[in-house]
Tab-separated table of C-alpha atoms in Angstrom:
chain	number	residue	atom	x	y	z
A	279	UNK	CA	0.000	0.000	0.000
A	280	UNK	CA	1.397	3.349	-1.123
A	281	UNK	CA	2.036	5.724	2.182
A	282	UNK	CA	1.209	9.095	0.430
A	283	UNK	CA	1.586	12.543	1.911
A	284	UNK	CA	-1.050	14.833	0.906
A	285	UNK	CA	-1.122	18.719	1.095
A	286	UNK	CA	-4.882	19.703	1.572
A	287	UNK	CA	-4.938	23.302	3.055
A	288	UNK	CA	-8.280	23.150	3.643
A	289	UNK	CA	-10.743	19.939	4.318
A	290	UNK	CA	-14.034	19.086	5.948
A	291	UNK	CA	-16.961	16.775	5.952
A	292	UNK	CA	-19.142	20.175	6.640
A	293	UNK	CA	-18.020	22.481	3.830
A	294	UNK	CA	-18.064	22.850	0.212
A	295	UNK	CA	-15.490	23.787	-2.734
A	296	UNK	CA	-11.482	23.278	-1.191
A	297	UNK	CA	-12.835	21.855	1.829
A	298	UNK	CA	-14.900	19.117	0.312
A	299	UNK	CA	-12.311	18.340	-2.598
A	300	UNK	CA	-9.690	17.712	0.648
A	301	UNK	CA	-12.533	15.291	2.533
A	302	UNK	CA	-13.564	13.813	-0.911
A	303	UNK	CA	-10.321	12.988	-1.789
A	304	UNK	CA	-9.619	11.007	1.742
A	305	UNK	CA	-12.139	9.233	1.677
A	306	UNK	CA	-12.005	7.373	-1.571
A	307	UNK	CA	-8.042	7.405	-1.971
A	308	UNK	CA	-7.943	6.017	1.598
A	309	UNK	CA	-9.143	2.393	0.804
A	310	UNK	CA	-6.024	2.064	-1.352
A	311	UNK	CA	-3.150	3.824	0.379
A	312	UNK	CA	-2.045	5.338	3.222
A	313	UNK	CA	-2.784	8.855	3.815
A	314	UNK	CA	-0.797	11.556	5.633
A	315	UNK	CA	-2.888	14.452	5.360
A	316	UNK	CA	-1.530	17.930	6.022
A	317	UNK	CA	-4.205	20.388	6.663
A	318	UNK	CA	-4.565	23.878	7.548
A	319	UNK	CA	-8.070	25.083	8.169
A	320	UNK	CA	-11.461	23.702	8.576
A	321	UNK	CA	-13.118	27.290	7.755
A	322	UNK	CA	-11.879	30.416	5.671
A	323	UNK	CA	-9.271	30.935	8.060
A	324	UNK	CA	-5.800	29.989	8.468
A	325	UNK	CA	-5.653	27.657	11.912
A	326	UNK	CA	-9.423	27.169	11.934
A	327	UNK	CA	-8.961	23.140	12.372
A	328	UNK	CA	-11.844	22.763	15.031
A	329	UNK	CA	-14.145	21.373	12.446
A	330	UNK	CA	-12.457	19.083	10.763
A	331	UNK	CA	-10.221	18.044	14.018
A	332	UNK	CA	-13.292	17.086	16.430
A	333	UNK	CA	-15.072	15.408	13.251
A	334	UNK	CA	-11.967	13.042	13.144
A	335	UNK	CA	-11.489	12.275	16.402
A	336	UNK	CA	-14.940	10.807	16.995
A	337	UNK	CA	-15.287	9.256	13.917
A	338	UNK	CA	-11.506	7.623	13.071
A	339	UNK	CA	-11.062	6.840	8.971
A	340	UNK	CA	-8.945	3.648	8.454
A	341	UNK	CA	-5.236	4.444	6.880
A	342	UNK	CA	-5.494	8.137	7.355
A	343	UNK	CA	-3.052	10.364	9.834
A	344	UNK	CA	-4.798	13.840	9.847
A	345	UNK	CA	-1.740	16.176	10.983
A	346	UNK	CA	-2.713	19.735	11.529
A	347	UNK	CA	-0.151	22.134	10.750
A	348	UNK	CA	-0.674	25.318	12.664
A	349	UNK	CA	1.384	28.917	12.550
A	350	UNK	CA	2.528	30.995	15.482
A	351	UNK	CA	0.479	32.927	17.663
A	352	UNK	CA	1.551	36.307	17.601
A	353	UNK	CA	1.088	40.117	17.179
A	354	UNK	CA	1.941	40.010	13.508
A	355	UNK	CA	-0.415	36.944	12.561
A	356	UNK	CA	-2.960	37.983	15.037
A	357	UNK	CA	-3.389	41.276	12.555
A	358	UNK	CA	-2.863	39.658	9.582
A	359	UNK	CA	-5.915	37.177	10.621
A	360	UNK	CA	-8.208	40.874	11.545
A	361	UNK	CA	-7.284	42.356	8.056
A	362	UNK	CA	-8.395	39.134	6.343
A	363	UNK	CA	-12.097	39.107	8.338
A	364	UNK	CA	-12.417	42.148	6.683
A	365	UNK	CA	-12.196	41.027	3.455
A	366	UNK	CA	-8.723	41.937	2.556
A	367	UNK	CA	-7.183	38.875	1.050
A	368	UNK	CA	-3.807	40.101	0.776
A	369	UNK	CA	-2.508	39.328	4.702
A	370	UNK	CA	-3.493	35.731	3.522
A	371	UNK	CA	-0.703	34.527	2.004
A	372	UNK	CA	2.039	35.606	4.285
A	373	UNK	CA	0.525	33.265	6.746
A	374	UNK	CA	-0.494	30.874	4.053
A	375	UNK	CA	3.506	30.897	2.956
A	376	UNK	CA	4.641	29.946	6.678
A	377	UNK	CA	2.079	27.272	6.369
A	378	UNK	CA	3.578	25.987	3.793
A	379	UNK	CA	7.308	26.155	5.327
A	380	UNK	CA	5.751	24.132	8.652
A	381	UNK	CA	4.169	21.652	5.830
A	382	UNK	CA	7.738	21.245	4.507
A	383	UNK	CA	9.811	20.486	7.765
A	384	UNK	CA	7.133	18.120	9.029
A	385	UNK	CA	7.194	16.365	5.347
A	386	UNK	CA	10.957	15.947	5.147
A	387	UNK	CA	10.866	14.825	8.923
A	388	UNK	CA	8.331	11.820	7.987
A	389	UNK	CA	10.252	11.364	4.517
A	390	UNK	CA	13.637	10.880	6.452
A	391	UNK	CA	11.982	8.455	8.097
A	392	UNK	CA	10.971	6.438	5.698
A	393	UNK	CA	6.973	6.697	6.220
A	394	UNK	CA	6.556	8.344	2.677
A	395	UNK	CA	6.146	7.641	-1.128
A	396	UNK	CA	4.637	10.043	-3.002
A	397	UNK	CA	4.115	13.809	-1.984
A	398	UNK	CA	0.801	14.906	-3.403
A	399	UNK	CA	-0.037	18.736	-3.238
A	400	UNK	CA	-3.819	18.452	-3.850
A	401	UNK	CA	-5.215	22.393	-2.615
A	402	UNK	CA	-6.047	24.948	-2.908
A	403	UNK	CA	-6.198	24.758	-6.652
A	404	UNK	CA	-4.538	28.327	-6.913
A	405	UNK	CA	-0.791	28.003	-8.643
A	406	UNK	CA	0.617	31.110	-7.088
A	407	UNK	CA	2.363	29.256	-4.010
A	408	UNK	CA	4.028	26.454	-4.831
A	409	UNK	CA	4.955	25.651	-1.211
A	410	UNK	CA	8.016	23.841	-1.099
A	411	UNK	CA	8.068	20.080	-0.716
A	412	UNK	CA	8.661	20.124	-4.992
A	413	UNK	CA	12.100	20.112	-3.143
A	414	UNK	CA	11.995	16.752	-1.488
A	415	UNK	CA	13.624	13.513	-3.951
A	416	UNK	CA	10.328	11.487	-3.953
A	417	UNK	CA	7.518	11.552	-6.891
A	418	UNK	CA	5.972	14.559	-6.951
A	419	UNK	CA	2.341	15.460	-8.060
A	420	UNK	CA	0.934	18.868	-7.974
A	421	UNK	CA	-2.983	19.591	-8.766
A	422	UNK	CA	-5.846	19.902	-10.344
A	423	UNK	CA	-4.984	23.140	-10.476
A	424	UNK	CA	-6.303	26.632	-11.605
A	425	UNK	CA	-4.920	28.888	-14.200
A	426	UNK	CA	-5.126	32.448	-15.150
A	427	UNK	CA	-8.866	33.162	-16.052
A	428	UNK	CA	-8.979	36.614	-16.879
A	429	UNK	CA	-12.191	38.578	-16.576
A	430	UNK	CA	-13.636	38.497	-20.190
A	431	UNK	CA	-14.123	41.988	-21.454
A	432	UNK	CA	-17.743	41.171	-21.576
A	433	UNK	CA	-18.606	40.491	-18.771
A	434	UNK	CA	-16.885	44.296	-17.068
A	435	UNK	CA	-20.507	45.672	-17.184
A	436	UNK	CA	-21.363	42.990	-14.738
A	437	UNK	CA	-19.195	45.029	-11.961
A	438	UNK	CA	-18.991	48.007	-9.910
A	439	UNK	CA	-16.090	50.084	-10.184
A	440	UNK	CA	-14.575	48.627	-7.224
A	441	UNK	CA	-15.239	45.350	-9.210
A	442	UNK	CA	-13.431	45.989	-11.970
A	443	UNK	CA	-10.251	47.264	-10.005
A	444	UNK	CA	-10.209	44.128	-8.483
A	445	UNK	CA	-10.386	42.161	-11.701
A	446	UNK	CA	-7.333	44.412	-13.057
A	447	UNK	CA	-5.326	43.661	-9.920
A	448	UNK	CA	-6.643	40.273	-10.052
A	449	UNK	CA	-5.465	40.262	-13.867
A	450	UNK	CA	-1.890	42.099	-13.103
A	451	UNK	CA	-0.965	39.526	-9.873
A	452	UNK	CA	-2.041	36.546	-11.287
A	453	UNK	CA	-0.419	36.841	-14.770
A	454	UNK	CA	3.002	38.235	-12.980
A	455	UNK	CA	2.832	34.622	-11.285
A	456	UNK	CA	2.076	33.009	-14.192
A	457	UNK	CA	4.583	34.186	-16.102
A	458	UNK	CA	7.222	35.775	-13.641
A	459	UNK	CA	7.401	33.689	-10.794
A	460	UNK	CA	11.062	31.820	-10.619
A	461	UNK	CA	9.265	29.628	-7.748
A	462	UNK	CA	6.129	28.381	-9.368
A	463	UNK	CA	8.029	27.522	-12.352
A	464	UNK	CA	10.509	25.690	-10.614
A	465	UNK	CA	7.987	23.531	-9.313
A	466	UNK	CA	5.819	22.921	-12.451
A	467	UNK	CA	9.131	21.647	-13.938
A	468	UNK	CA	9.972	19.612	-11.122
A	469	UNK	CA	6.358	17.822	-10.667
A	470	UNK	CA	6.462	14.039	-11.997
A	471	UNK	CA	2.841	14.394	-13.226
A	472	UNK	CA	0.646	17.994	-13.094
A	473	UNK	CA	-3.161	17.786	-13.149
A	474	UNK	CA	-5.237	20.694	-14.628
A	475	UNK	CA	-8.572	21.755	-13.224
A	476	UNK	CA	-9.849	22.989	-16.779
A	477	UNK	CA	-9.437	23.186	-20.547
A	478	UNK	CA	-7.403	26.853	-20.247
A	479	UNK	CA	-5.089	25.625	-17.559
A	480	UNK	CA	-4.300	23.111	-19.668
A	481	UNK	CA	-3.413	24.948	-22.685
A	482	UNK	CA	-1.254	27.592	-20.393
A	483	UNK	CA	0.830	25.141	-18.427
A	484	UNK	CA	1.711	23.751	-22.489
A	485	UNK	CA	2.621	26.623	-23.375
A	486	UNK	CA	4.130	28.330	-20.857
A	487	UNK	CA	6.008	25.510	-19.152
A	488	UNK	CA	6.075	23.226	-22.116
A	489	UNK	CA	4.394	20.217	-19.772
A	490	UNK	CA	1.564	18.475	-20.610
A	491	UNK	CA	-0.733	17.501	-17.952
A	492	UNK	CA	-4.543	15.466	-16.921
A	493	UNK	CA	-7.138	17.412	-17.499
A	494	UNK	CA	-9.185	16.789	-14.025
A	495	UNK	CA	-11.981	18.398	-12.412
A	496	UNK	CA	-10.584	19.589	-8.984
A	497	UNK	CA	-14.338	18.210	-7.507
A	498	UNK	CA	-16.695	15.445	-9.143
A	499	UNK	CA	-20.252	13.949	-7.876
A	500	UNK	CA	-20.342	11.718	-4.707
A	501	UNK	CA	-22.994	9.934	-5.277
A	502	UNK	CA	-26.504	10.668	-7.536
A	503	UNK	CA	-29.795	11.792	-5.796
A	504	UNK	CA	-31.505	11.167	-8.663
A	505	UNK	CA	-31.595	8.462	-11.056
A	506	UNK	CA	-34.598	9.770	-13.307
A	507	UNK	CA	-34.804	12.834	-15.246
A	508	UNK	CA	-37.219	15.686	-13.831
A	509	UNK	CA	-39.940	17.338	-16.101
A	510	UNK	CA	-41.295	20.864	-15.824
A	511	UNK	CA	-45.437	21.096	-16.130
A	512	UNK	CA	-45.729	24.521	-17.286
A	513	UNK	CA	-49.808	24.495	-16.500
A	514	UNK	CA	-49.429	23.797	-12.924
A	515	UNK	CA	-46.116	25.171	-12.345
A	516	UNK	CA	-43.768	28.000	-12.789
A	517	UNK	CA	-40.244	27.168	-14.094
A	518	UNK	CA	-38.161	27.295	-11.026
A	519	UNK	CA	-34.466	28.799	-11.361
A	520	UNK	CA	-31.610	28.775	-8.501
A	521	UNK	CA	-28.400	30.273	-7.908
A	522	UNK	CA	-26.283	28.928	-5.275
A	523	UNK	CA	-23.345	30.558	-3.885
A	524	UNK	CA	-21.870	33.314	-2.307
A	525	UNK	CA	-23.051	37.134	-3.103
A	526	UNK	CA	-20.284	39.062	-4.294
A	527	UNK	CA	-19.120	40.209	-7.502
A	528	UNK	CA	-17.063	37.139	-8.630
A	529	UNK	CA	-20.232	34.676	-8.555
A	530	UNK	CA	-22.622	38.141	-10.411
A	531	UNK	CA	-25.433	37.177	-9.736
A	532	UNK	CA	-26.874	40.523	-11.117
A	533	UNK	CA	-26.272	39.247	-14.492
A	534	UNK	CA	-29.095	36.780	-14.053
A	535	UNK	CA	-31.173	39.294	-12.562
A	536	UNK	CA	-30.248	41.813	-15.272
A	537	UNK	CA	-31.047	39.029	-17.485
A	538	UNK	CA	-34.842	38.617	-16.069
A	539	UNK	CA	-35.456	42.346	-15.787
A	540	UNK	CA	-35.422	42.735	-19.770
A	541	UNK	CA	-37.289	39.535	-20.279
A	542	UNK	CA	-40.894	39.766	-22.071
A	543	UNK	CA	-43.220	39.968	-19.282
A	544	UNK	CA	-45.532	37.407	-20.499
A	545	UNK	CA	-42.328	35.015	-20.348
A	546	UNK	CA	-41.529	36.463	-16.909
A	547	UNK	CA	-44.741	35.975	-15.037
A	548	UNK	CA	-44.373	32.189	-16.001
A	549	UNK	CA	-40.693	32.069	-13.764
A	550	UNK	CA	-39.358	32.263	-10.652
A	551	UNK	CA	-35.800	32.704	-9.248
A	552	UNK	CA	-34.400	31.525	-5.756
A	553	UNK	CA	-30.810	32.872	-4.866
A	554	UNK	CA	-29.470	30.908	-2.006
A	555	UNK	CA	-26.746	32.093	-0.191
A	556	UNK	CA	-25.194	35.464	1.462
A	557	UNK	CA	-22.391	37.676	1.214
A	558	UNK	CA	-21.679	41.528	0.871
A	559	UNK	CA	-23.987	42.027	-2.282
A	560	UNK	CA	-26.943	41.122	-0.653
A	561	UNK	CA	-28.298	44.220	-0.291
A	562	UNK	CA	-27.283	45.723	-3.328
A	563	UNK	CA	-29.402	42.872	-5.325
A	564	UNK	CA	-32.290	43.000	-3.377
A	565	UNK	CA	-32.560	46.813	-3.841
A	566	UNK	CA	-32.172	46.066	-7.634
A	567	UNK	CA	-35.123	43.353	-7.402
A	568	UNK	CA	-37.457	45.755	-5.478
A	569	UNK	CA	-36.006	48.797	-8.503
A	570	UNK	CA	-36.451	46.628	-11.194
A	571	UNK	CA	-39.801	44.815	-10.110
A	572	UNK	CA	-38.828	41.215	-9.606
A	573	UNK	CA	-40.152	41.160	-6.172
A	574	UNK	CA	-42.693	38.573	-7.233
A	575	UNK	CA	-40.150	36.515	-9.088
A	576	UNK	CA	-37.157	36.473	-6.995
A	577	UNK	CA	-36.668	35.051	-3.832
A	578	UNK	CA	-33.334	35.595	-1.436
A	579	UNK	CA	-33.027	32.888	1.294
A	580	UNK	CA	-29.869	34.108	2.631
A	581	UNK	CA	-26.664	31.536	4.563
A	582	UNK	CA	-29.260	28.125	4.581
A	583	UNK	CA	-27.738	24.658	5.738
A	584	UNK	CA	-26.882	22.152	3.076
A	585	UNK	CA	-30.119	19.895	3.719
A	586	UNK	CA	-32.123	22.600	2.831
A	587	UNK	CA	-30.137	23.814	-0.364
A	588	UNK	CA	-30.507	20.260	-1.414
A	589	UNK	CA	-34.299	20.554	-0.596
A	590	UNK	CA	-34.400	23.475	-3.336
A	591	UNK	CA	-32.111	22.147	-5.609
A	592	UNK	CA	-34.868	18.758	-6.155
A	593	UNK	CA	-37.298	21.435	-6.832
A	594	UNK	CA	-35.803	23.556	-9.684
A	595	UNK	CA	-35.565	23.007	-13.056
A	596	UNK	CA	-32.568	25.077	-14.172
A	597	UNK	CA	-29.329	25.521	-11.829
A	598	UNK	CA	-27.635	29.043	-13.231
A	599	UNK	CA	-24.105	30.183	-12.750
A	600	UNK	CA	-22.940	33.545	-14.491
A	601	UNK	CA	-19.365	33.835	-12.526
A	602	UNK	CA	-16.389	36.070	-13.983
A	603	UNK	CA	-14.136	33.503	-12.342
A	604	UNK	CA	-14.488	30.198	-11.190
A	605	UNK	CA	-12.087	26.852	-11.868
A	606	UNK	CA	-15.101	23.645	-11.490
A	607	UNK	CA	-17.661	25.164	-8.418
A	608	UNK	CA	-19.105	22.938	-6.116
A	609	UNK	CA	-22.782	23.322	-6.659
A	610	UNK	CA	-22.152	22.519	-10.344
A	611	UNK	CA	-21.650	18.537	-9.326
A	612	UNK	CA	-24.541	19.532	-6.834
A	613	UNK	CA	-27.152	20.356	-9.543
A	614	UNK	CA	-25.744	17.369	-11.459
A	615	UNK	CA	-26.781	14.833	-8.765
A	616	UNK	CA	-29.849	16.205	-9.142
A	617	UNK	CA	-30.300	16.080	-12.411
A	618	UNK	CA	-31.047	19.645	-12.791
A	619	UNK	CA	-29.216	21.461	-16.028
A	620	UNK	CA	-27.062	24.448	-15.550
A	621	UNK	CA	-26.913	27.460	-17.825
A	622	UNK	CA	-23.414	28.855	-17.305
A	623	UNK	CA	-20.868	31.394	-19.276
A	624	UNK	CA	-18.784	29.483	-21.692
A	625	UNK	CA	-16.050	29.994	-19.176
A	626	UNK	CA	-13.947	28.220	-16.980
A	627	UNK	CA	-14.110	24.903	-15.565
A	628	UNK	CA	-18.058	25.350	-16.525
A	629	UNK	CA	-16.807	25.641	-20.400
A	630	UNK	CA	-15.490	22.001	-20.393
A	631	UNK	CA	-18.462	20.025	-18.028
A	632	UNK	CA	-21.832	21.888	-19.579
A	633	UNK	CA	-22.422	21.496	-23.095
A	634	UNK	CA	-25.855	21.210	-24.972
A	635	UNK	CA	-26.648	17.804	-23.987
A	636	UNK	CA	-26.954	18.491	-20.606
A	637	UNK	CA	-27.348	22.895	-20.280
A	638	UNK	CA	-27.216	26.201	-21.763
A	639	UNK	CA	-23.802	27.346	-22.775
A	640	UNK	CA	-23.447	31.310	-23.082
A	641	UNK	CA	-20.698	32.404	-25.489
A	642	UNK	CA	-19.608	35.997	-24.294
A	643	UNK	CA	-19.682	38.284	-26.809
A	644	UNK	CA	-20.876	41.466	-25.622
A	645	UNK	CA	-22.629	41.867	-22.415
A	646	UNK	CA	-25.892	42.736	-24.429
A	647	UNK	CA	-25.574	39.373	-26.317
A	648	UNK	CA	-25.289	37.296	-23.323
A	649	UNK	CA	-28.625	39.437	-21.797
A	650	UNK	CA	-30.162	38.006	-24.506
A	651	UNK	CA	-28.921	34.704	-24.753
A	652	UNK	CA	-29.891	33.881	-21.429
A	653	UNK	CA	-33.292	35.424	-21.617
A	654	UNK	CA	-33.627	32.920	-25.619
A	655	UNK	CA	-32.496	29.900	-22.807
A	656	UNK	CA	-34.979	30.144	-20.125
A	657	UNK	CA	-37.825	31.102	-23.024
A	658	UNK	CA	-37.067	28.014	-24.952
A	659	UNK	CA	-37.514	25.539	-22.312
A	660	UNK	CA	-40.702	27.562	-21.139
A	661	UNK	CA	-42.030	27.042	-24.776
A	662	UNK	CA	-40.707	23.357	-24.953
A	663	UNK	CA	-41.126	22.337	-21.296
A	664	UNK	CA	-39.750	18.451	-22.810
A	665	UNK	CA	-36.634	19.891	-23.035
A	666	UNK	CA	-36.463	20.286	-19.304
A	667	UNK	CA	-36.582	16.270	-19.370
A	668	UNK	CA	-34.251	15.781	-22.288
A	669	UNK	CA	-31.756	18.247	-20.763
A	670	UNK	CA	-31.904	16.493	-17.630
A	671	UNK	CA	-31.131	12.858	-19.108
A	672	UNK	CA	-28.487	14.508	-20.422
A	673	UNK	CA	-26.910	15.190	-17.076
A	674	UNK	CA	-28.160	11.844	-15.501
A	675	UNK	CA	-25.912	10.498	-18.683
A	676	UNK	CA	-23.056	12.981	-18.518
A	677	UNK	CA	-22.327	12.504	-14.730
A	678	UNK	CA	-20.706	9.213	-14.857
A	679	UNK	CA	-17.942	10.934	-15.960
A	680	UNK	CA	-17.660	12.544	-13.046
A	681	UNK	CA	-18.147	10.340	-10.353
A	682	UNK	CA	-15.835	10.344	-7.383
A	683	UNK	CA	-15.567	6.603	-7.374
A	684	UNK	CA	-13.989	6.359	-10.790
A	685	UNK	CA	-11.419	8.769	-9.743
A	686	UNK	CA	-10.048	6.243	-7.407
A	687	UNK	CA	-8.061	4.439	-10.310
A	688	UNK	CA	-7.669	7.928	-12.163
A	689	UNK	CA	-5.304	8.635	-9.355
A	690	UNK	CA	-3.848	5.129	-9.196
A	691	UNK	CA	-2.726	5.717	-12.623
A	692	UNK	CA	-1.328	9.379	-12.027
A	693	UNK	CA	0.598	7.893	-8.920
A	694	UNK	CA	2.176	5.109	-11.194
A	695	UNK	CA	2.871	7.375	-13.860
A	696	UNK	CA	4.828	9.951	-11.021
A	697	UNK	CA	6.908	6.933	-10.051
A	698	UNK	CA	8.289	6.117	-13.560
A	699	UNK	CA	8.637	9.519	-14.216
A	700	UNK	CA	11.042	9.876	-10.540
A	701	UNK	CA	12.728	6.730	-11.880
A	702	UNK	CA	13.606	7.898	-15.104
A	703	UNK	CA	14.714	11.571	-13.857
């Protein structure tokens, strides 16, 4: 049995996106190897571990050592971990690169004994700190991970000026990495095998780095929820829409609603539109919504536990997600065990896993265009309410693709394939 160290910042049987690709990962890969699983949060915040540690302490997960790797308490951290609560992200990786020094003594420690085989860094699925046990002589695999995925010129109108000045610093910092960074391309050289999140990460890590690598969805469906497709009955019900996420500016949300509030009304009366979730938008959307006269056809149910987003999610009929940046989200493998389509931007990790057999695929234009195309989406299943059913076989169909238990040999493979590679280097 392969004794693997694995580099999950964040994991937890409670939370979604890094957190549940961490606790997904562990507890398929653990039936076939040993895990040593460095983690650094159970939250948003670095040293967080409550969650996850009292989880695994009551209920113990054969061939896995959960080792939490923790930073120092002091002045400097302590006001590094204030700035981040109020939403600036910057202070976050100062502490996030002394995690990643901790992660490496603690590593080479085990490795110099002899407990480890292969050093997988699995998340977060960001590139721009490579950490540093690429260092350590043992096979080496780094990912899925996220590219650059610049804000498409499109979509700009979609945010406020403090929006966009985050998408050019976003643009600047991220491409500097990408391109500049002596560290992060030391390390995509050194990896045995690099796995890509999406299509465009793909491409860039070619072309940049001259390295192929696996194209692999950082998350993937645990298990389906529902094994027939649903139907929409347009005489005793309205078609149901949901968002799911967190309201800020990345996930624009407001291009849905900007979507509905030019739709024909005799369309619109015949639709409805739940946003689950919170965040710092909030208000801002529901003034638009009470501006703009959707009060009757959307609903806000603010921060809701998972049972009941699931309770939603079997009652809609269309999942949307109009982010200007995303790698694979969570709630897209959500809606999929479902078997609810999604209508996303044909962008990021959304561009590779919705197509036409199984959604609505937005090409991005001009902001006016994808208005439109979005309002010609919702009216065509409203006027062919069997599509509903034939879009939703299509995701009952395209989901075994993306099953977590298939990824169990996926990474078998990858691991075999690092080991030659260490051999032959």
């Amino acid at each position: 049995m392969k004794r693997i160290a694995v580099i999950s910042y964040a994991i937890s049987p409670f939370n979604g996106s890094e957190s549940s690709v961490g606790w997904n990962y562990v507890t398929h890969m653990n039936k076939c190897a040993e895990l040593y699983v460095f983690y650094g949060t159970s939250s948003l915040y670095v040293g967080d571990i409550k969650q996850t540690k009292d989880y695994v302490e009551k209920h113990k997960l054969s061939n896995v050592h959960f080792i939490p790797i923790l930073i120092k308490e002091n002045f400097w951290n302590s006001c590094l971990r204030k700035l981040y609560r109020y939403n600036f992200k910057l202070p976050f990786y100062f502490q996030y690169k002394e995690w990643h020094r901790r992660v490496y003594d603690k590593v080479y420690e085990l490795v110099e004994k002899g407990e480890i085989d292969i050093i997988h860094y699995l998340n977060p699925i960001g590139f721009k700190e490579p950490g540093y046990c690429w260092k350590i002589k043992l096979p080496y695999i780094w990912g899925p991970l996220q590219g650059v995925h610049n804000c498409p010129y499109a979509l700009l109108p979609a945010l406020s000026f403090i929006g966009k000045m985050e998408a050019l610093i976003r643009l600047v910092f991220h491409n500097y990495f990408l391109y500049c960074s002596r560290n992060v391309r030391n390390a995509m050289l050194r990896a045995d095998v690099l796995l890509s999140a999406t299509a465009k990460t793909q491409e860039q890590l070619e072309k940049e780095y001259g390295r192929l690598s696996l194209l692999l969805p950082e998350n993937g469906i645990l298990k389906m929820k529902r094994s027939l497709p649903i139907s929409y009955k347009p005489k005793s019900q309205k078609l149901r829409l949901i968002f799911i996420g967190e309201l800020c500016q990345r996930k624009a949300v407001i291009i849905t609603l900007n979507a509905l509030s030019v739709m024909p009304k005799r369309y619109l009366d015949k639709v409805e539109f739940v946003i689950v979730g919170g965040g710092k938008e909030e208000k801002k959307l529901r003034n638009y919504v009470v501006k703009n006269h959707l009060s009757d056809i959307v609903r806000f149910t603010g921060k809701i536990p998972r049972a009941d987003v699931d309770r939603y999610l079997a009652q809609s009929h269309l999942h949307l997600i109009t982010s200007v940046g995303e790698a694979n989200t969570t709630v897209v493998w959500e809606a999929m065990s479902w078997a609810v389509p999604t209508l996303s931007l044909d962008h990021c990790g959304m561009a590779t896993v919705v197509d036409s057999d199984c959604g609505f695929k937005i090409s991005m234009q001009s902001y006016s265009q994808i208005l439109n195309d979005i309002c010609n989406s919702i009216i065509q299943l409203i006027e062919n309410p069997h599509k509903v059913s034939e879009l939703s076989m299509g995701v009952i169909n395209k989901s075994k693709d993306y099953m977590w238990d298939n990824r169990v040999d996926v990474f078998q493979n990858v691991y075999k394939e690092a080991i030659n590679h260490f051999k032959i280097k």
